[in-house]
Short mmCIF file of C-alpha atoms and ligand atoms in Angstrom, two decimals:
data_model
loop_
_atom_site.label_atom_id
_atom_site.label_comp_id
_atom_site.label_asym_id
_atom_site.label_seq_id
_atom_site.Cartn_x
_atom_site.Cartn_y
_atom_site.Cartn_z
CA UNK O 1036 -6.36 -28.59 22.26
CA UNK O 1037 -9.27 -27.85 25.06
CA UNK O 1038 -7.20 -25.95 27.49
CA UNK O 1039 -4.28 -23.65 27.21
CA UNK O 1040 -1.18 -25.14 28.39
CA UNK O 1041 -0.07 -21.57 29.77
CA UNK O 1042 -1.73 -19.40 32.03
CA UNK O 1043 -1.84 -15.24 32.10
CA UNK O 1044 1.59 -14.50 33.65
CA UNK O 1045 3.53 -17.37 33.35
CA UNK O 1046 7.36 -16.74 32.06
CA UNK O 1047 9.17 -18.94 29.45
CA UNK O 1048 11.75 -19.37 27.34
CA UNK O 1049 11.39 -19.76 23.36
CA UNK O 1050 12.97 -18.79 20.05
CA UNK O 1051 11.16 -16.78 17.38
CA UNK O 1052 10.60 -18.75 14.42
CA UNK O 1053 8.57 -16.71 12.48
CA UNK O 1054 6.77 -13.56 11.69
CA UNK O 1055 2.80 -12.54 12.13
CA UNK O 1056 1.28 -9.87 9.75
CA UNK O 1057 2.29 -7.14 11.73
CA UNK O 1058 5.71 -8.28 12.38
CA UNK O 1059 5.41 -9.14 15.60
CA UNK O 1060 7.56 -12.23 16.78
CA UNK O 1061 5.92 -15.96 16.62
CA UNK O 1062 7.64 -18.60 18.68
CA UNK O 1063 6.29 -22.05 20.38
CA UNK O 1064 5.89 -23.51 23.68
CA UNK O 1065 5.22 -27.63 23.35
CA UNK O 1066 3.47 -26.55 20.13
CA UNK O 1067 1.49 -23.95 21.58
CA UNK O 1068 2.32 -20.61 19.33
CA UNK O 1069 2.84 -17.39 20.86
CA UNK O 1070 2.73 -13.50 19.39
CA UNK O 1071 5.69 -11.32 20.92
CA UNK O 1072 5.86 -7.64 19.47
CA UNK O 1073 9.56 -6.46 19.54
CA UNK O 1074 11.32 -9.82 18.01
CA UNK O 1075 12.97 -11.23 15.75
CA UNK O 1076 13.11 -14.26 14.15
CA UNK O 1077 16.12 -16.37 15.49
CA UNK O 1078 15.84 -14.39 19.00
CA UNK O 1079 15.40 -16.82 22.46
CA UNK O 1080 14.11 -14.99 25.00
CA UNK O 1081 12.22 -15.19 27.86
CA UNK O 1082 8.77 -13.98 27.21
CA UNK O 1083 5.39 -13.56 29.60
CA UNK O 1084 2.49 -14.09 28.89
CA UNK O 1085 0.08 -11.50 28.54
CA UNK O 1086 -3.15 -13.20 27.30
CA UNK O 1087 -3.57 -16.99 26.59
CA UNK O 1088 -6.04 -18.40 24.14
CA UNK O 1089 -7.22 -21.63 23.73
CA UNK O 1090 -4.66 -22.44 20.03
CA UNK O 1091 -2.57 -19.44 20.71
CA UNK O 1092 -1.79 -16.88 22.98
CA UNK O 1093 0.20 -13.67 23.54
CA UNK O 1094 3.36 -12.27 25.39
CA UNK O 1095 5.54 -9.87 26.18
CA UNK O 1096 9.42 -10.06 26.05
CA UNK O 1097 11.02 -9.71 29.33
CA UNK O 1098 14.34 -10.01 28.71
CA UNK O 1099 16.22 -10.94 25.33
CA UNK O 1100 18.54 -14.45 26.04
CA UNK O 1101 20.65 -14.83 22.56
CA UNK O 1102 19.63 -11.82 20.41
CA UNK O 1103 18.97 -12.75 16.49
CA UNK O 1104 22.07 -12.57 14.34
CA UNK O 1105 19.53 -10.81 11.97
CA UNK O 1106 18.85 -8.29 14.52
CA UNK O 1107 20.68 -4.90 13.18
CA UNK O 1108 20.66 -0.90 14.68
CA UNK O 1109 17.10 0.81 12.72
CA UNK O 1110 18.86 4.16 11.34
CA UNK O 1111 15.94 5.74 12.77
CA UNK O 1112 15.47 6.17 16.06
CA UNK O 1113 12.09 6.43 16.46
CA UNK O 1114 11.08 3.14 14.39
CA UNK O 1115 10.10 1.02 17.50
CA UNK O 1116 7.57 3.37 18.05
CA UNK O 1117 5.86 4.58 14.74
CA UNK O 1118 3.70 2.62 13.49
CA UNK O 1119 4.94 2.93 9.69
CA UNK O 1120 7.90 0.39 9.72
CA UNK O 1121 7.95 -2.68 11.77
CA UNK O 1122 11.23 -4.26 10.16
CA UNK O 1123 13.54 -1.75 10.64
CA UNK O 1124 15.22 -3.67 13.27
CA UNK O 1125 15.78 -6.85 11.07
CA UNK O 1126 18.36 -6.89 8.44
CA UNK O 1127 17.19 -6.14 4.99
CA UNK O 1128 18.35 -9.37 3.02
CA UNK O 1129 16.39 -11.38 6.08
CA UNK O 1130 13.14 -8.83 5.35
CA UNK O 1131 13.40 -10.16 2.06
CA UNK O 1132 13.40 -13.73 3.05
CA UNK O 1133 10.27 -13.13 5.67
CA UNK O 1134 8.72 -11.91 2.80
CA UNK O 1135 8.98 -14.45 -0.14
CA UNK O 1136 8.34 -17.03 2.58
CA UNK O 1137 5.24 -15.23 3.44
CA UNK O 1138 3.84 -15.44 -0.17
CA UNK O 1139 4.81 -18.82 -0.54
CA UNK O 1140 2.76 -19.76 2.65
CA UNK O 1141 -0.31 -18.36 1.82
CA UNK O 1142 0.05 -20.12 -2.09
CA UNK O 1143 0.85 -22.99 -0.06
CA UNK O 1144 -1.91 -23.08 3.28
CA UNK O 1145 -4.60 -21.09 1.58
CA UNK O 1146 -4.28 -21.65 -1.75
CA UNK O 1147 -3.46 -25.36 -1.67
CA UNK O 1148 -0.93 -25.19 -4.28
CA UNK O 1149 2.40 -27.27 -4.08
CA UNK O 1150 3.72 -27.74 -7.14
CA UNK O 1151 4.48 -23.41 -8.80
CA UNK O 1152 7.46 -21.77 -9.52
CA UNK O 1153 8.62 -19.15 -7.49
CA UNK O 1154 11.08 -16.63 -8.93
CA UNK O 1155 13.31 -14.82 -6.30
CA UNK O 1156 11.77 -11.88 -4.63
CA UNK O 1157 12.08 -8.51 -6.37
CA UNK O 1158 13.82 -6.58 -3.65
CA UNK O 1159 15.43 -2.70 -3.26
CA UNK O 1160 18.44 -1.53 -3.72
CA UNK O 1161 18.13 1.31 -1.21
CA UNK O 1162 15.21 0.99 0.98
CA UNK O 1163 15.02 4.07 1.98
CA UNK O 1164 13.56 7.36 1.35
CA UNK O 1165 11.78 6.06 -1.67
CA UNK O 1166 7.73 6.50 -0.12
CA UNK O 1167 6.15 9.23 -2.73
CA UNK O 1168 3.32 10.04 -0.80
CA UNK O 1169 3.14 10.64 3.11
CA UNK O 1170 -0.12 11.42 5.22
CA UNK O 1171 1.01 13.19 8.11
CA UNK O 1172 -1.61 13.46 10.70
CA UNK O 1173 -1.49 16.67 13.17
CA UNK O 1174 -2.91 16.52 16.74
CA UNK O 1175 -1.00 18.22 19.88
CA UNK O 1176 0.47 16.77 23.10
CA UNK O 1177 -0.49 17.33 26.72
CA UNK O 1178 1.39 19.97 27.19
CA UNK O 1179 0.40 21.99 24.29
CA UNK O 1180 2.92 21.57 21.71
CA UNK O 1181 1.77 21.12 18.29
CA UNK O 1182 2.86 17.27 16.73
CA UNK O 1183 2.97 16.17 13.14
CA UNK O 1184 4.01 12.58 12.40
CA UNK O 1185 2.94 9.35 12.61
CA UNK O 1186 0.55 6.86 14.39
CA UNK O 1187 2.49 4.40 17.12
CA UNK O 1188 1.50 1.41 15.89
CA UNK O 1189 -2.20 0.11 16.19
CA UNK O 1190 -3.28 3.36 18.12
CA UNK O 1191 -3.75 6.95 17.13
CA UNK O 1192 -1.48 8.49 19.33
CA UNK O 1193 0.57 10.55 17.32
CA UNK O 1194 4.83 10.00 16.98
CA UNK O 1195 6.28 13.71 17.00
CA UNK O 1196 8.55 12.94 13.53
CA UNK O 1197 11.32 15.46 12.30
CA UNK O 1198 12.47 13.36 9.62
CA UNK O 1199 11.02 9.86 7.86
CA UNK O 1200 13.86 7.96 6.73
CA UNK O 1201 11.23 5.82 4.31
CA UNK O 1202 9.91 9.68 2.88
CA UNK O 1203 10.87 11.66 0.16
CA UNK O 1204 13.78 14.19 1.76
CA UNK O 1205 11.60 17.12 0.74
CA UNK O 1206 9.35 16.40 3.50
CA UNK O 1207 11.43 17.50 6.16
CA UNK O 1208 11.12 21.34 4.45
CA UNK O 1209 7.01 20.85 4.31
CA UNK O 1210 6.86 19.82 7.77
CA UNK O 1211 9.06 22.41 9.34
CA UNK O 1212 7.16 24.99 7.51
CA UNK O 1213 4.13 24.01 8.63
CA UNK O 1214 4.72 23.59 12.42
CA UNK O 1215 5.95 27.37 12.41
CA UNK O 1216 3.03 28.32 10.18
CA UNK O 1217 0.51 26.38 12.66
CA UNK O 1218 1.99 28.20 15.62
CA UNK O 1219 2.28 31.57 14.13
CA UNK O 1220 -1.52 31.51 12.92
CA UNK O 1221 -2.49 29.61 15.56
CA UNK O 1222 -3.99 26.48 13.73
CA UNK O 1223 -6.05 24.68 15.74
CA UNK O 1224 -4.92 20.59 15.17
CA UNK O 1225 -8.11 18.46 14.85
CA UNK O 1226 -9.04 16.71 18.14
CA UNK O 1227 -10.47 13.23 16.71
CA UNK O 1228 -12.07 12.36 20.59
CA UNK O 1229 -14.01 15.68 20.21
CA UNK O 1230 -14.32 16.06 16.45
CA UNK O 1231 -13.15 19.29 16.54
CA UNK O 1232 -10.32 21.73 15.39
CA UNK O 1233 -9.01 22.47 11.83
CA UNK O 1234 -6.16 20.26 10.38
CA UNK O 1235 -6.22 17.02 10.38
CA UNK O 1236 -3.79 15.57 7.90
CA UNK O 1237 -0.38 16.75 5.94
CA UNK O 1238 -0.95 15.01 2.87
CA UNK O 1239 2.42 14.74 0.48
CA UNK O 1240 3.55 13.86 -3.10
CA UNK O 1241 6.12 13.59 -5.06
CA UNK O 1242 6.81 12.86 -8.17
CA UNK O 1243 10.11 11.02 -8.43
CA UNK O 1244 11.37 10.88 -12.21
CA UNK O 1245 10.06 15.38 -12.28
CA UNK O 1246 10.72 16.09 -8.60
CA UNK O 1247 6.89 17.83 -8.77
CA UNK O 1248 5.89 18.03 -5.03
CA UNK O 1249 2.12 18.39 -4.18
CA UNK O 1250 0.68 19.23 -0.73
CA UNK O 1251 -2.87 18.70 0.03
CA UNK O 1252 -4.40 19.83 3.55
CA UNK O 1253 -7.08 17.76 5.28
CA UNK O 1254 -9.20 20.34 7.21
CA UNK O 1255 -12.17 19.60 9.17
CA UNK O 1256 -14.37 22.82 7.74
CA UNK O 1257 -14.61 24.13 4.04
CA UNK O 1258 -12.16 27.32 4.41
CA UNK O 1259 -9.04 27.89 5.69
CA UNK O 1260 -7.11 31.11 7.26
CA UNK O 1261 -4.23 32.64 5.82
CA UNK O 1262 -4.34 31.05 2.49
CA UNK O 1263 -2.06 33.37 1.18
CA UNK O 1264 0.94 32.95 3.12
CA UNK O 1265 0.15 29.46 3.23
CA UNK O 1266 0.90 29.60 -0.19
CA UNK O 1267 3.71 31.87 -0.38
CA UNK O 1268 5.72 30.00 2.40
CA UNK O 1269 5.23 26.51 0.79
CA UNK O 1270 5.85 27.90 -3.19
CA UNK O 1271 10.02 28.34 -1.21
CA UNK O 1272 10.12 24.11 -1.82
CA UNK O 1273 11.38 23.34 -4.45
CA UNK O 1274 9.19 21.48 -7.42
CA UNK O 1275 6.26 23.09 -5.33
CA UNK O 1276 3.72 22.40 -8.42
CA UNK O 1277 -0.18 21.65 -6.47
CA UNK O 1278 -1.00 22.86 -2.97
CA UNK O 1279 -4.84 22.25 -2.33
CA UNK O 1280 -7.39 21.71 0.65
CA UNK O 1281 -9.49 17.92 1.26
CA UNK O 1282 -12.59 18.68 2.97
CA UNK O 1283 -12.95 16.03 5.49
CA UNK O 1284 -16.12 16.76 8.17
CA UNK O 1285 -17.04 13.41 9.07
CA UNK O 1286 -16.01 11.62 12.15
CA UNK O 1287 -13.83 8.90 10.50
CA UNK O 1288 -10.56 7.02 10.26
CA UNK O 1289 -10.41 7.79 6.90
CA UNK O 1290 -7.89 10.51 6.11
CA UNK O 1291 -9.36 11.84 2.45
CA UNK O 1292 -12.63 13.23 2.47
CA UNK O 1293 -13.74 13.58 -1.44
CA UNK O 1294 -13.64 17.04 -1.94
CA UNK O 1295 -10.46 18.63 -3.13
CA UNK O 1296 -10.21 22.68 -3.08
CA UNK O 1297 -7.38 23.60 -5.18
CA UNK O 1298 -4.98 26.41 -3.89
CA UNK O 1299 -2.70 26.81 -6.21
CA UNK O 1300 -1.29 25.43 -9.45
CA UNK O 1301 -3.11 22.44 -11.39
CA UNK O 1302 -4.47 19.91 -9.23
CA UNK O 1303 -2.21 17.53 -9.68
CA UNK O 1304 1.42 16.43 -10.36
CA UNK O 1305 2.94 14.67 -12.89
CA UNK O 1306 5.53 11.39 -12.72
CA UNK O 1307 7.21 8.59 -14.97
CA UNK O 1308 7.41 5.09 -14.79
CA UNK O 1309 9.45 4.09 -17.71
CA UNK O 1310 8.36 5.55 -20.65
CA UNK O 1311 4.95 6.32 -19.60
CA UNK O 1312 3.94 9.76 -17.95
CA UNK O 1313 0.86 10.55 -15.77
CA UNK O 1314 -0.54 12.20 -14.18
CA UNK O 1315 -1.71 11.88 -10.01
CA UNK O 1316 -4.88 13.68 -8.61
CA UNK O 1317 -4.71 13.66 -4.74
CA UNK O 1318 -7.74 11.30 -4.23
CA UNK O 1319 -6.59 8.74 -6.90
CA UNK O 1320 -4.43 5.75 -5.88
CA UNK O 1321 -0.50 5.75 -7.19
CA UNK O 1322 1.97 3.47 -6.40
CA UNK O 1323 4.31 4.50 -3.59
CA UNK O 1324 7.42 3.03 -4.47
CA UNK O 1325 8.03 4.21 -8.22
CA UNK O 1326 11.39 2.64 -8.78
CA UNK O 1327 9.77 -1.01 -7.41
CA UNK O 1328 6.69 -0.28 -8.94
CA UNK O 1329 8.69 -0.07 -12.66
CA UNK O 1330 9.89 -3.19 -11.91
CA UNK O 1331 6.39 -4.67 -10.68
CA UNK O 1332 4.91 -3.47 -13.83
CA UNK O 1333 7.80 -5.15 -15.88
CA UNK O 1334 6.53 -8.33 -14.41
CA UNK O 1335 3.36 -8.60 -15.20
CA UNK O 1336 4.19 -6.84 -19.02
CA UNK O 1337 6.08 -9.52 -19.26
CA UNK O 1338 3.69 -12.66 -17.83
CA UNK O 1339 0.90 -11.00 -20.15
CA UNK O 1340 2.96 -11.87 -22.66
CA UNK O 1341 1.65 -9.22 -25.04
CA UNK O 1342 2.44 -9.53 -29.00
CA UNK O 1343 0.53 -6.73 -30.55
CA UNK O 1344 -3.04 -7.93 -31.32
CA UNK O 1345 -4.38 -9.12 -27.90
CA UNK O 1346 -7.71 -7.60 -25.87
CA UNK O 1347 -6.34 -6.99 -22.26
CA UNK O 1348 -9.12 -5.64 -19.47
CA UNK O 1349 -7.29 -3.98 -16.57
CA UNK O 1350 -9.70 -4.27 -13.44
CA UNK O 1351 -8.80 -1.71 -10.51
CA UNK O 1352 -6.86 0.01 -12.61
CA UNK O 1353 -6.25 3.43 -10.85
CA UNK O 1354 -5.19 6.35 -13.45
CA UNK O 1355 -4.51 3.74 -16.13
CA UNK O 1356 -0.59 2.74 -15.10
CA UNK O 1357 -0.79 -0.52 -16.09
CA UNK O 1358 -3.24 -0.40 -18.69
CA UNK O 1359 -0.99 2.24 -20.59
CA UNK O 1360 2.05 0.24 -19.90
CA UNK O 1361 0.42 -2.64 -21.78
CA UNK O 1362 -1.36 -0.69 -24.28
CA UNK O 1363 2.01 0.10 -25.97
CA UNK O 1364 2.36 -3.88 -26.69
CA UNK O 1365 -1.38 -4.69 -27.33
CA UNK O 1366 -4.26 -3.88 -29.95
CA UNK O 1367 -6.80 -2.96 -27.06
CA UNK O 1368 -6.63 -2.00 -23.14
CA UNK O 1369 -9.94 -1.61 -20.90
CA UNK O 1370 -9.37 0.06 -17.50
CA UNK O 1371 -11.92 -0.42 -14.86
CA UNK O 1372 -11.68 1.79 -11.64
CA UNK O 1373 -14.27 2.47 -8.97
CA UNK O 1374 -12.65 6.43 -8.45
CA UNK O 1375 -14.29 8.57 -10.59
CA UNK O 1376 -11.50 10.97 -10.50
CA UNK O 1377 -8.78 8.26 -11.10
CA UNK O 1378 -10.44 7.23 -14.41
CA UNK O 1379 -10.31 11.08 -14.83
CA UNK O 1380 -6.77 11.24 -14.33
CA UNK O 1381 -6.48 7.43 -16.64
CA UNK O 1382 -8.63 9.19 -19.81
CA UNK O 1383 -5.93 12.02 -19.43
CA UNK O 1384 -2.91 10.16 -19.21
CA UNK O 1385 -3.69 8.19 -22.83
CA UNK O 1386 -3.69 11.39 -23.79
CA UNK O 1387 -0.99 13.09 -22.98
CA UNK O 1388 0.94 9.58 -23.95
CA UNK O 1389 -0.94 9.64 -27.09
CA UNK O 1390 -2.46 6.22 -26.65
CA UNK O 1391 -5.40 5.90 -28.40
CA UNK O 1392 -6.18 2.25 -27.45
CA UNK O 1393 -7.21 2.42 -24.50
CA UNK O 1394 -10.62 2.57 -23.33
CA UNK O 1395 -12.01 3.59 -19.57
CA UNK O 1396 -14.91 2.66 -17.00
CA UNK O 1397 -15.87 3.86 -13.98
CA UNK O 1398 -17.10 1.72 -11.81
CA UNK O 1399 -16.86 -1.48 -9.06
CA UNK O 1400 -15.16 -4.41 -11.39
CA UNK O 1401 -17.66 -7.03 -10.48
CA UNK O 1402 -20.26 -4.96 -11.30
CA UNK O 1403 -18.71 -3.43 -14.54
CA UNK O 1404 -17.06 -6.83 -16.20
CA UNK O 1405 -19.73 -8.91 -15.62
CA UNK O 1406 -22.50 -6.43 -17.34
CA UNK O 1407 -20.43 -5.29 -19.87
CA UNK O 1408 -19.83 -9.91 -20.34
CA UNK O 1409 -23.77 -10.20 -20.27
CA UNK O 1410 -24.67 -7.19 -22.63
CA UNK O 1411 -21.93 -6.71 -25.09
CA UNK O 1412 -20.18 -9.90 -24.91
CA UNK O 1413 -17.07 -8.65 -24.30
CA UNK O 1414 -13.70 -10.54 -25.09
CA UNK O 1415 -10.33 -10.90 -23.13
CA UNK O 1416 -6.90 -12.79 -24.73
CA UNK O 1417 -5.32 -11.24 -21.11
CA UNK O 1418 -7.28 -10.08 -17.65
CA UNK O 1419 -5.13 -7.96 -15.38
CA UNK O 1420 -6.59 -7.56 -12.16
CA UNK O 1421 -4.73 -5.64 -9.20
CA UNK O 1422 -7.36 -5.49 -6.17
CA UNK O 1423 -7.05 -3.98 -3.22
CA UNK O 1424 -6.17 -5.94 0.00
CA UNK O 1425 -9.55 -7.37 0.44
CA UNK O 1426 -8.92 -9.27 -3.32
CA UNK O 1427 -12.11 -9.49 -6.05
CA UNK O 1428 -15.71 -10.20 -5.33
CA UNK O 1429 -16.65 -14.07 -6.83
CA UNK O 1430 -19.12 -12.25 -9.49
CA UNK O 1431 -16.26 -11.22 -10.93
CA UNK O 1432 -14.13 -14.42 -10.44
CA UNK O 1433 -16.91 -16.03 -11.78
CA UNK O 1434 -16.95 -13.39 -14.82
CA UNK O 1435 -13.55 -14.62 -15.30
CA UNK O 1436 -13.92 -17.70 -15.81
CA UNK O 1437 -16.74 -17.11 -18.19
CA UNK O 1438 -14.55 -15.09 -20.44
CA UNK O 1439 -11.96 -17.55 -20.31
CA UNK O 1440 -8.59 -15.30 -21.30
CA UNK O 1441 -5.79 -17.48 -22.34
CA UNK O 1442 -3.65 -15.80 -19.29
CA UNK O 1443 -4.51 -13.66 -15.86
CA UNK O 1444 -2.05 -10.99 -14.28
CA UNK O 1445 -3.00 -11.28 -10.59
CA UNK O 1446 -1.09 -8.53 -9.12
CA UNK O 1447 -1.84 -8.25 -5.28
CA UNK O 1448 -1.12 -6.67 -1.90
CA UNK O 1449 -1.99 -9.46 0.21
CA UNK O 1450 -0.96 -12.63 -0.53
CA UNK O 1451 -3.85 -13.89 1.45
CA UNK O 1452 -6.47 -13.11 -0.47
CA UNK O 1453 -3.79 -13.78 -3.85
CA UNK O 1454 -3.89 -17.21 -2.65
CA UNK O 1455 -7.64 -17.63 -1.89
CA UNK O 1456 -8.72 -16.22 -5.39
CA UNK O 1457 -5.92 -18.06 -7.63
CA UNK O 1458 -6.91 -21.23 -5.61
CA UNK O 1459 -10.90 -20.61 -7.00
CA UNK O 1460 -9.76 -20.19 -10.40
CA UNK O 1461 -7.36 -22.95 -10.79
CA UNK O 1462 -10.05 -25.45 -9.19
CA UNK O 1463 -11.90 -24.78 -12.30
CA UNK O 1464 -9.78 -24.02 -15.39
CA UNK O 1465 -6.41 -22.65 -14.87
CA UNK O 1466 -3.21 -23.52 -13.87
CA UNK O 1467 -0.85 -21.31 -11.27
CA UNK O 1468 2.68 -20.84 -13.43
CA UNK O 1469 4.74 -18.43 -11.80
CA UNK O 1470 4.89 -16.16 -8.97
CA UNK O 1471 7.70 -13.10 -8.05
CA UNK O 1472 7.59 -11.16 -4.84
CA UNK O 1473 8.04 -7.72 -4.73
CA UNK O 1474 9.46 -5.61 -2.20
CA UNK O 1475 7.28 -2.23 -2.83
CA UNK O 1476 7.42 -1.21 1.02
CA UNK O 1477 10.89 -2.19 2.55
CA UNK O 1478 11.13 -1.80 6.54
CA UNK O 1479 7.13 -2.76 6.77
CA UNK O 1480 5.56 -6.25 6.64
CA UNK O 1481 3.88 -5.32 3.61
CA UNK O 1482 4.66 -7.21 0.33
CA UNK O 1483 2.99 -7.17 -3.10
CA UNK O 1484 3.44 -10.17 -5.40
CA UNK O 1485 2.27 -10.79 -9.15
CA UNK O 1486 1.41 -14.39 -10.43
CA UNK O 1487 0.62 -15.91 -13.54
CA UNK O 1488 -2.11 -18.52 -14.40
CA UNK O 1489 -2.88 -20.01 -17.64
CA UNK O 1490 -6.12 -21.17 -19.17
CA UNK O 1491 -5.40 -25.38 -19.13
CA UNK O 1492 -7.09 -26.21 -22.50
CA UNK O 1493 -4.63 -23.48 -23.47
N1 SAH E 158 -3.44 -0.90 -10.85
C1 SAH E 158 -3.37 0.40 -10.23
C2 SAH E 158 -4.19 0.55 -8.95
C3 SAH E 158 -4.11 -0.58 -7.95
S1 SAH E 158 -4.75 -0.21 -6.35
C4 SAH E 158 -1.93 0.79 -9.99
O1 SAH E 158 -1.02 -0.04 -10.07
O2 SAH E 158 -1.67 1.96 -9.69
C5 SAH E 158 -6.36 -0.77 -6.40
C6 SAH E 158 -7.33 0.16 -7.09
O3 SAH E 158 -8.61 -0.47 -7.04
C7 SAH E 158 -7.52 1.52 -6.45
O4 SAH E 158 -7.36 2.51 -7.44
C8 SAH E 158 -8.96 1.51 -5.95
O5 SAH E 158 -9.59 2.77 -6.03
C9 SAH E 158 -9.61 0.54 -6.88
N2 SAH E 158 -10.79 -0.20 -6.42
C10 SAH E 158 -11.14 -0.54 -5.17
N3 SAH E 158 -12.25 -1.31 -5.17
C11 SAH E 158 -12.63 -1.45 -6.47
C12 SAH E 158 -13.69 -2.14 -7.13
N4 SAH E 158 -14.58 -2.83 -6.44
N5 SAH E 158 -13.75 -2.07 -8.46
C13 SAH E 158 -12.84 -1.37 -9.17
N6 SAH E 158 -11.82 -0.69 -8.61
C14 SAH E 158 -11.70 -0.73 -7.26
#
């Protein structure tokens, strides 16, 4: 297509067919695809257009014909404006649907793959109030008054929030705390046009299976005022167990900086998944949906197919969860993590499980495997890799491939890059078997997926 067939402005009619990354609506015009924010699939409605590209363009809804029979009331009634969900307005079972679809897509498009088997997407029971860890951030408004909440979405203006229906409840008594402890001291919110002020973030966890709740401060300085009330207001919550400071001075999106100034109690908190306990420093990664998470990590247990005597390597493997989930079935786990403290938190967590099998790097994966391949010659029956968004380098594809395991774990947050790195490995020697959807962030377009290939000569 040279030209657009639509011009800036122009009104028509079209139903939503299907969903972009960010949940915003996709319907077509003669072919020509369109991006509406506030839609649903199975809505017609008369949309404008607000900027038109040459393959696609964008609009805005003007007025809503035959609302989708998925459409449903969000229970919160600020959700069309944060930034955290963008689903709450679409009925869960449908969510669901968008998002097994989604994976299936990318296998599909990206991957090239036509022929796998798909098992039914892992979804919630109750999605809601199941998030373990919220990052506040704290600005205030024209007028004056102080705001704690959350972005709008794709901007940095900040969503006054009393209470996050996706949060752990005990938020609610953090938050109100700390608005009346901001205005009695007179806490000066950060100002991120001017890079200046003191607080920048709320940061929140919880553990879910101990009910330990940490809260970690993101100041934009090294010291902060009235420490000890501070402390003696928040030690009221209940399961109050770590309160620290994260010194954050740079001029960043990024909300951690990497310092961490305890306050009170250890540094940490502590949390189950199944059987296993560990332990969560506030700069290392942990799920956020524990209950989906034990039921992600049951997957891919189960598509390693562990006996006893196998070799697994766990690359990104944050404080060790899934190596010490699989250690328990295997002769030998090696966890490789680029967070220095999270391979802290992983050596401590074999402990306190007493696992003595497992063994931990520090270090970028495709830097780490493929040394550790060239100089000690190092041997895999299983590979569990579970990158972040961006997926794994090719060195350490490539690494892979060169180790040859009988089986890889790919266990992903974006089935984009899922598709693009299975589709490398199983144009050499492997074979895509099986794939499940999980639903680890219900109300958000987010979905995380494990898949299983298999070494063909296998
Ligand atoms: N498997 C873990 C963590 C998954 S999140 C769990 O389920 O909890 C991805 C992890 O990869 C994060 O801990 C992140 O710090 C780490 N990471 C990011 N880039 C990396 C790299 N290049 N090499 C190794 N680890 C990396």
């Amino acid at each position: 297509m040279t030209d657009a067939i639509l011009r800036k402005n122009d009104q028509v009619e079209i139903t939503i067919e299907d969903m972009g990354s960010e949940g915003e609506g996709i319907g077509r015009y003669n072919g020509y695809a369109l991006f509406v924010k506030d839609t649903a699939i199975g809505d017609r409605a008369l949309v404008q257009i607000t900027k038109a590209g040459k393959s696609y363009g964008y609009a805005r809804l003007v007025k809503l014909i035959a609302p989708s029979p998925y459409r449903v009331t969000p229970r919160c009634p600020i959700a069309a404006k944060c930034g955290g969900c963008q689903l709450q307005h679409i009925d869960y079972a449908r969510q669901l649907e968008f998002k097994e679809n989604k994976v299936r897509s990318c296998l599909m498009r990206i991957g090239g793959f036509s022929d796998f088997y798909m098992e039914p997407i892992c979804g919630m029971e109750e999605p809601y109030y199941y998030r373990n860890k919220s990052q506040f951030p704290v600005g205030r408004a024209r007028d004056g008054r102080i705001l704690i909440g959350f972005y709008a979405g794709r901007t940095h203006s900040i969503i006054d929030t009393e209470h996050c229906y996706i949060g752990a409840e005990v938020n609610d008594k953090i938050i109100s705390f700390m608005r009346s402890f901001i205005e009695r001291y007179k806490i000066e919110p950060y100002n991120e046009n001017e890079h200046k002020g003191l607080l920048r973030h709320i940061v929140t966890r919880v553990g879910y299976s101990t009910g330990e709740v940490m809260v970690c401060l993101v100041i934009n300085a090294r010291q902060f005022p009235h420490k000890e009330e501070l402390i003696e207001g928040l030690l009221k919550i209940e399961g109050m167990k770590s309160i620290c400071l994260n010194v954050n001075m740079e001029k960043t999106n990024v909300i951690l900086g990497k310092e961490i100034i305890p306050l009170w109690g250890e540094p940490y908190i502590t949390d189950r998944i199944g059987s296993v306990s560990y332990r969560v420093s506030p700069l290392s990664f942990y799920q956020v949906n524990p209950v989906q998470t034990k039921k992600l990590y049951d997957i891919a247990l189960e598509y390693a197919d562990l006996h006893g005597d196998e070799t697994v390597w766990d690359l990104y493997c944050g404080i060790g969860t899934i190596s010490l989930y699989m250690a328990k079935k295997a002769r030998k786990v090696y966890g490789v993590e680029i967070v220095p403290e999270a391979i802290e938190d992983a050596r401590a967590n074999a402990k306190i499980n007493g696992i003595d099998n497992a063994e931990f790097f520090v270090g970028a994966a495709e830097e780490v495997l493929p040394r550790k391949y060239k100089e000690d010659n190092i041997y895999a029956d299983v590979i569990v890799v579970d990158p972040p968004r961006k997926g794994c380098e090719q060195s350490l594809l490539d690494t892979i491939l060169a180790m040859a395991p009988k089986r890889v774990v790919y266990v992903s947050c974006d089935p984009a890059t899922l598709a693009r790195d299975l589709k490398y490995l199983c144009e050499k020697d492997y074979e895509l078997v099986k794939v499940r959807a999980v639903d680890q962030f219900g109300h958000s377009v987010h979905v995380e997926s494990v898949a299983l290939i298999v070494r063909r000569s296998c």
